[in-house]
C-alpha atoms as a printed R data frame, in Angstrom:
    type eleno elety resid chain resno       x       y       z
1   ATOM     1    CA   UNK     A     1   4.755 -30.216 -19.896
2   ATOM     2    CA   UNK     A     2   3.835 -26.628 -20.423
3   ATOM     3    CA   UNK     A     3   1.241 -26.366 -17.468
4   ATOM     4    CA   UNK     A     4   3.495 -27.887 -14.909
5   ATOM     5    CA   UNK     A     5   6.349 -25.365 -15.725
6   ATOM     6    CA   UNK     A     6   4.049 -22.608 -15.319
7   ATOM     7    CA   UNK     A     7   3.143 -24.104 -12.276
8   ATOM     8    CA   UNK     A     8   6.184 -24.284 -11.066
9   ATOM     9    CA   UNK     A     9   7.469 -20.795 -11.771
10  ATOM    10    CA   UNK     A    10   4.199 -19.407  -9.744
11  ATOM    11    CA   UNK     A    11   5.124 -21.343  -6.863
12  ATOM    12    CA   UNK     A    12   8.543 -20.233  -7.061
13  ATOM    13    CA   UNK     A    13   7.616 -16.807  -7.742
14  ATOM    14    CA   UNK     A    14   5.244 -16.550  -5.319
15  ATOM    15    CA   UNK     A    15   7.879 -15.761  -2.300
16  ATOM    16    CA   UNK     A    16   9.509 -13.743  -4.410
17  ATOM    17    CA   UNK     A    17   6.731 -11.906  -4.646
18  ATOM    18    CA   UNK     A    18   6.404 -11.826  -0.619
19  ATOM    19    CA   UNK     A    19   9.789 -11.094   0.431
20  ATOM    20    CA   UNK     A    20   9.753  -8.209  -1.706
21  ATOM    21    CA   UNK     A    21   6.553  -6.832  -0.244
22  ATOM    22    CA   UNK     A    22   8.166  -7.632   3.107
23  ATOM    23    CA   UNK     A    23  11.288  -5.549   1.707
24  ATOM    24    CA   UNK     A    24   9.016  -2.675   0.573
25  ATOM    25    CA   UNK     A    25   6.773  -2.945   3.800
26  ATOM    26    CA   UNK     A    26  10.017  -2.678   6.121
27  ATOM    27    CA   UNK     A    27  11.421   0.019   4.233
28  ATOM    28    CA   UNK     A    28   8.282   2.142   4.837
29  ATOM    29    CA   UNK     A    29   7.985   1.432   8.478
30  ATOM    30    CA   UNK     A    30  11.706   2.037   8.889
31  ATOM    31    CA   UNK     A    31  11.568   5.499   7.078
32  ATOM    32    CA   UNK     A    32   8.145   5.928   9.424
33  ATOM    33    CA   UNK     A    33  10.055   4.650  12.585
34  ATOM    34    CA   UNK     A    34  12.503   7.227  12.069
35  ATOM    35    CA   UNK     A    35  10.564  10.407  12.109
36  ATOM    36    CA   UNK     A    36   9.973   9.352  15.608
37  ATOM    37    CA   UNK     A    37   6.408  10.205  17.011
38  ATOM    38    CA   UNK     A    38   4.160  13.067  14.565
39  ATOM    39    CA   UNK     A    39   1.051  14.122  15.566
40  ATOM    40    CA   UNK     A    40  -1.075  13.910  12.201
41  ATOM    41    CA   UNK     A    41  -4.053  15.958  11.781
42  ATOM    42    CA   UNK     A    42  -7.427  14.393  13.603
43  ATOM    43    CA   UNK     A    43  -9.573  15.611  10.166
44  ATOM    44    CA   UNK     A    44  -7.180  13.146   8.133
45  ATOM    45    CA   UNK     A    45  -7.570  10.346  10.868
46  ATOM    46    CA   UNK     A    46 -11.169  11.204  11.012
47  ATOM    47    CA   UNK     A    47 -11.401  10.786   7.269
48  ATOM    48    CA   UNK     A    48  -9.295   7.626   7.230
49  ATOM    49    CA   UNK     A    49 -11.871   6.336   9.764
50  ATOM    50    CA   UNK     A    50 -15.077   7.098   7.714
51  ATOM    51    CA   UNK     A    51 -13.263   4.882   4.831
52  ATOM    52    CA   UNK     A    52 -12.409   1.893   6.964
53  ATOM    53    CA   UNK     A    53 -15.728   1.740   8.591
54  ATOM    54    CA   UNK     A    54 -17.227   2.186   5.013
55  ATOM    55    CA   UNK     A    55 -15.144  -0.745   3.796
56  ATOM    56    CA   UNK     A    56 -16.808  -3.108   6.794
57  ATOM    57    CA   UNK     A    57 -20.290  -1.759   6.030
58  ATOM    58    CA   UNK     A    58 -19.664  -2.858   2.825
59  ATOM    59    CA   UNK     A    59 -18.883  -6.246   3.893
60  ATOM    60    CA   UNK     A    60 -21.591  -6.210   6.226
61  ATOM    61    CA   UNK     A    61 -24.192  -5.677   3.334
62  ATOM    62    CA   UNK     A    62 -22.154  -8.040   0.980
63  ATOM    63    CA   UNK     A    63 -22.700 -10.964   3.384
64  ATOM    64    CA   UNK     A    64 -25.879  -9.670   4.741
65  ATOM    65    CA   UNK     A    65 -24.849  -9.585   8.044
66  ATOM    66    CA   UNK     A    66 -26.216  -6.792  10.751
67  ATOM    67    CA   UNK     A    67 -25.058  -6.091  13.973
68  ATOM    68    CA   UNK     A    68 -28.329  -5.964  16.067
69  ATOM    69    CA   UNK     A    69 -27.142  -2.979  18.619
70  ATOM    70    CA   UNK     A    70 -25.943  -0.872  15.684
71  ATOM    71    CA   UNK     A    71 -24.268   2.005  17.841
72  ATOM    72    CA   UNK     A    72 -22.288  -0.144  20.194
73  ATOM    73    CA   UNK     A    73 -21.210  -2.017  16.777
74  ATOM    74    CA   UNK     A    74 -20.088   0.812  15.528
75  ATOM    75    CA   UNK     A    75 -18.117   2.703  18.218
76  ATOM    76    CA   UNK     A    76 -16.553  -0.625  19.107
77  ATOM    77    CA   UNK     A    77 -15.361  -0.801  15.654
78  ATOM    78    CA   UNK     A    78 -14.034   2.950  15.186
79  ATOM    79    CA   UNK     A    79 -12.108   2.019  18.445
80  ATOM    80    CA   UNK     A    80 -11.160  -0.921  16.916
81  ATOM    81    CA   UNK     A    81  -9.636   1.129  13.794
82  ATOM    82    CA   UNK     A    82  -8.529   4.054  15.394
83  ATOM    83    CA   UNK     A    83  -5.339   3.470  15.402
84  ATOM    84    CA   UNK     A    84  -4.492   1.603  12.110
85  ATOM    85    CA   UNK     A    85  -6.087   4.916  10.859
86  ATOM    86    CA   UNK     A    86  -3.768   6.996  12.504
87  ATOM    87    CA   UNK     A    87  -0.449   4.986  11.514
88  ATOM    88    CA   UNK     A    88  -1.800   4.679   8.202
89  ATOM    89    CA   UNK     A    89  -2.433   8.305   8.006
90  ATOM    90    CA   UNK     A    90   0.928   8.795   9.643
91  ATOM    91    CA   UNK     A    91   2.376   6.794   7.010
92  ATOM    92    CA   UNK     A    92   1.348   8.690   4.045
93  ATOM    93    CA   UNK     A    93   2.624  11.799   5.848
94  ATOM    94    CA   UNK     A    94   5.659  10.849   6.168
95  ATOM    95    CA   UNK     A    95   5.899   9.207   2.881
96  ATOM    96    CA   UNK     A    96   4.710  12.688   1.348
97  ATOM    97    CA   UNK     A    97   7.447  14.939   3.159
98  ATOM    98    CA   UNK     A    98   9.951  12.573   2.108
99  ATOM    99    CA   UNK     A    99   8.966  12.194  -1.656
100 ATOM   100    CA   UNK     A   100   8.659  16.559  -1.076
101 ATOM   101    CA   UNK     A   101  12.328  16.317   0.034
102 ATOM   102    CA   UNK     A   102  13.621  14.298  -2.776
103 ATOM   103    CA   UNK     A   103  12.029  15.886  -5.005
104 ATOM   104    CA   UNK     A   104   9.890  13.348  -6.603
105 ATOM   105    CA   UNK     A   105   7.769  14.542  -9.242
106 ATOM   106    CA   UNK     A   106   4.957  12.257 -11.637
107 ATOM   107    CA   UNK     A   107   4.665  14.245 -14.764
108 ATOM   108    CA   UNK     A   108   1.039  14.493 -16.612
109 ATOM   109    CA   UNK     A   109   2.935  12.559 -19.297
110 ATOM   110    CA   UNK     A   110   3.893   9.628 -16.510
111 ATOM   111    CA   UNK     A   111   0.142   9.946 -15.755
112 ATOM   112    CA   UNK     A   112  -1.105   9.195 -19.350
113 ATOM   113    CA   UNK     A   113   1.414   6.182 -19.695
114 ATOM   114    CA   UNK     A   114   0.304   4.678 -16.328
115 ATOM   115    CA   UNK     A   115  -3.449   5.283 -17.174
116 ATOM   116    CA   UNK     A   116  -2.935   3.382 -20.949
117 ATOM   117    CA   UNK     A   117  -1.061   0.616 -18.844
118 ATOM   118    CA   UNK     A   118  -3.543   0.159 -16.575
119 ATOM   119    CA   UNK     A   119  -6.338   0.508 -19.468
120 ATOM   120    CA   UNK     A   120  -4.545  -2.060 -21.934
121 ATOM   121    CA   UNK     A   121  -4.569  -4.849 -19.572
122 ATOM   122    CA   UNK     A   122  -7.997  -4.181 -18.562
123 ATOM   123    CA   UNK     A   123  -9.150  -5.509 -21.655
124 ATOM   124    CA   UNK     A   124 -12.697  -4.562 -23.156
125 ATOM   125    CA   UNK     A   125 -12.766  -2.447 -20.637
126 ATOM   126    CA   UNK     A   126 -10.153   0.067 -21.289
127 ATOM   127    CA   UNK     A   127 -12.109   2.690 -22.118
128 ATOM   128    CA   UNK     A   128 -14.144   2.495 -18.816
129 ATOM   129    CA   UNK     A   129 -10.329   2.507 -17.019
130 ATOM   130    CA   UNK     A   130  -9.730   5.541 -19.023
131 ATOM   131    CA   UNK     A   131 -13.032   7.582 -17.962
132 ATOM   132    CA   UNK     A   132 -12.833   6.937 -14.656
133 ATOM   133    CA   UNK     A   133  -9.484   9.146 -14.743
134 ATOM   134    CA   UNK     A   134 -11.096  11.731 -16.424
135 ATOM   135    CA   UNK     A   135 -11.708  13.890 -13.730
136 ATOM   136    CA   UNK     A   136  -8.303  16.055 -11.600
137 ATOM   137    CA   UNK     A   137  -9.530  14.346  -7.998
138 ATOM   138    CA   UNK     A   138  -8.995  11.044  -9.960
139 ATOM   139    CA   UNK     A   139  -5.594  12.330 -11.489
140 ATOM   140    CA   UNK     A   140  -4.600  13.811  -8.428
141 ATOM   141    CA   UNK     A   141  -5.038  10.765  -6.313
142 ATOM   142    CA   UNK     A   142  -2.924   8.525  -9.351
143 ATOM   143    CA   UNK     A   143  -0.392  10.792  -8.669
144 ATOM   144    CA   UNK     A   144  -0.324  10.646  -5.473
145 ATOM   145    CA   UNK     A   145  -0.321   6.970  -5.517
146 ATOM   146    CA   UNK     A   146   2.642   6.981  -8.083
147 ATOM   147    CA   UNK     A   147   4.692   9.180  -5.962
148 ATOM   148    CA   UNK     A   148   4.289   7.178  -3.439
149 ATOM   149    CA   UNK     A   149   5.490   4.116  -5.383
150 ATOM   150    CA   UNK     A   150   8.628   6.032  -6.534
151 ATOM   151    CA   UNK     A   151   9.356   6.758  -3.076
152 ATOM   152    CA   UNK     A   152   9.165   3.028  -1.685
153 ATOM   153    CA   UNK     A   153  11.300   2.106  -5.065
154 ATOM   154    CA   UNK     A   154  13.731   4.928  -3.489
155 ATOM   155    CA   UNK     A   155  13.481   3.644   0.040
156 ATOM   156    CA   UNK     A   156  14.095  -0.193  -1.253
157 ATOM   157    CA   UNK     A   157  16.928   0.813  -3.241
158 ATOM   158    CA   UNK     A   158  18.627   2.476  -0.366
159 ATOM   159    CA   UNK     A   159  18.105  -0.206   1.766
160 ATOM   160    CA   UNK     A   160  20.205  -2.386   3.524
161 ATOM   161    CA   UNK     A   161  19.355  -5.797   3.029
162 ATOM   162    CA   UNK     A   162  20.971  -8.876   5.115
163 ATOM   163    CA   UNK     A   163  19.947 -12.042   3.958
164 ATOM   164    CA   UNK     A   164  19.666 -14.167   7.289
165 ATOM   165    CA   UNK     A   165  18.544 -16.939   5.326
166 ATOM   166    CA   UNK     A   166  22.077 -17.187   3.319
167 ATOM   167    CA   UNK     A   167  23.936 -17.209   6.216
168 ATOM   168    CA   UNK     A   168  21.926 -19.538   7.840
169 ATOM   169    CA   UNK     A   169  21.759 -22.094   5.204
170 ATOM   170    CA   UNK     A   170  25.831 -22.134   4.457
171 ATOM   171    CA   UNK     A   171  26.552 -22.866   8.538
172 ATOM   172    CA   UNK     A   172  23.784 -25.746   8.130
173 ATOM   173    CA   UNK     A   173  25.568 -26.581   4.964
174 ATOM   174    CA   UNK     A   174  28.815 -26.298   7.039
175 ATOM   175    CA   UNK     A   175  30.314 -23.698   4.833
176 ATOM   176    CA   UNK     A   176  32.324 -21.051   7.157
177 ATOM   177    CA   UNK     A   177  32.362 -23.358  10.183
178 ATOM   178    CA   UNK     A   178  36.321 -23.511  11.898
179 ATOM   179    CA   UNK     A   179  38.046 -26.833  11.985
């Protein structure tokens, strides 16, 4: 039955799917971890801030929900955010002085192909995905993003990966027990 085999690859593909975002994810924090403890520049926190407490005023509206003592709402949640924003903004330091290092480049041309990917699977409207990277911020920010990507490709492929799970399942299985 066709429906029940796609089915069934989702669900298997599925924690695929997560372990490699757990892969990519520890990768990142391990490259983080071991540039030990930056200071990153307050205006980029600050900035980082404004965009996370954006995001929840957005929700806010979206579910029509208002805090009735709006400044204690909203100092409780910048103290609240604070610090994601600062090892978020740590992160993409870190990740840009290591891409800078290796020398990772995104060419206009790798630009154009990922904006005509991105605009071919959007469907009808693919020509809205293509104006909206009409402008160099929006460029500049793809490329940053697909630098970024490159690098965390890098960092996977360097890796070292143990696969507890393996291991653990040939002992239950009693493979490479002593007799």
């Amino acid at each position: 039955e066709p429906g029940v085999a796609c089915g069934l690859l989702l669900l298997e593909a599925a924690p695929l799917r997560g372990a490699e975002a757990r892969l990519r994810s520890a990768a990142v924090n391990r490259a983080v971890e071991a540039q030990g403890d930056i200071e990153v520049p307050k205006a980029l926190v600050d900035q980082r801030l404004r965009g996370m407490v954006g995001e929840v005023v957005d929700e806010w509206r979206t579910r029509r929900i208002w805090p009735k003592d709006e400044a204690a709402a909203f100092e409780s949640l910048r103290e609240e955010l604070t610090p994601r924003a600062t090892a978020q903004v740590k992160t993409a330091v870190v990740l840009d002085a290591i891409a800078e290092r290796e020398r990772l480049e995104v060419t206009d041309s790798d630009l154009d192909d990922e904006i005509e990917r991105v605009a071919g699977s959007a469907g009808d409207a693919g020509e809205r995905v293509r104006s909206l990277y009409g402008t160099d911020e929006a460029r500049d920010n793809l490329r940053t993003r697909l630098r970024r990507q490159r690098l965390v490709e890098l960092l996977v492929e360097r890796a070292t990966v143990r696969d507890v799970a393996a291991s653990t399942s040939s002992v239950i299985a009693g493979e490479g027990e002593s007799r």
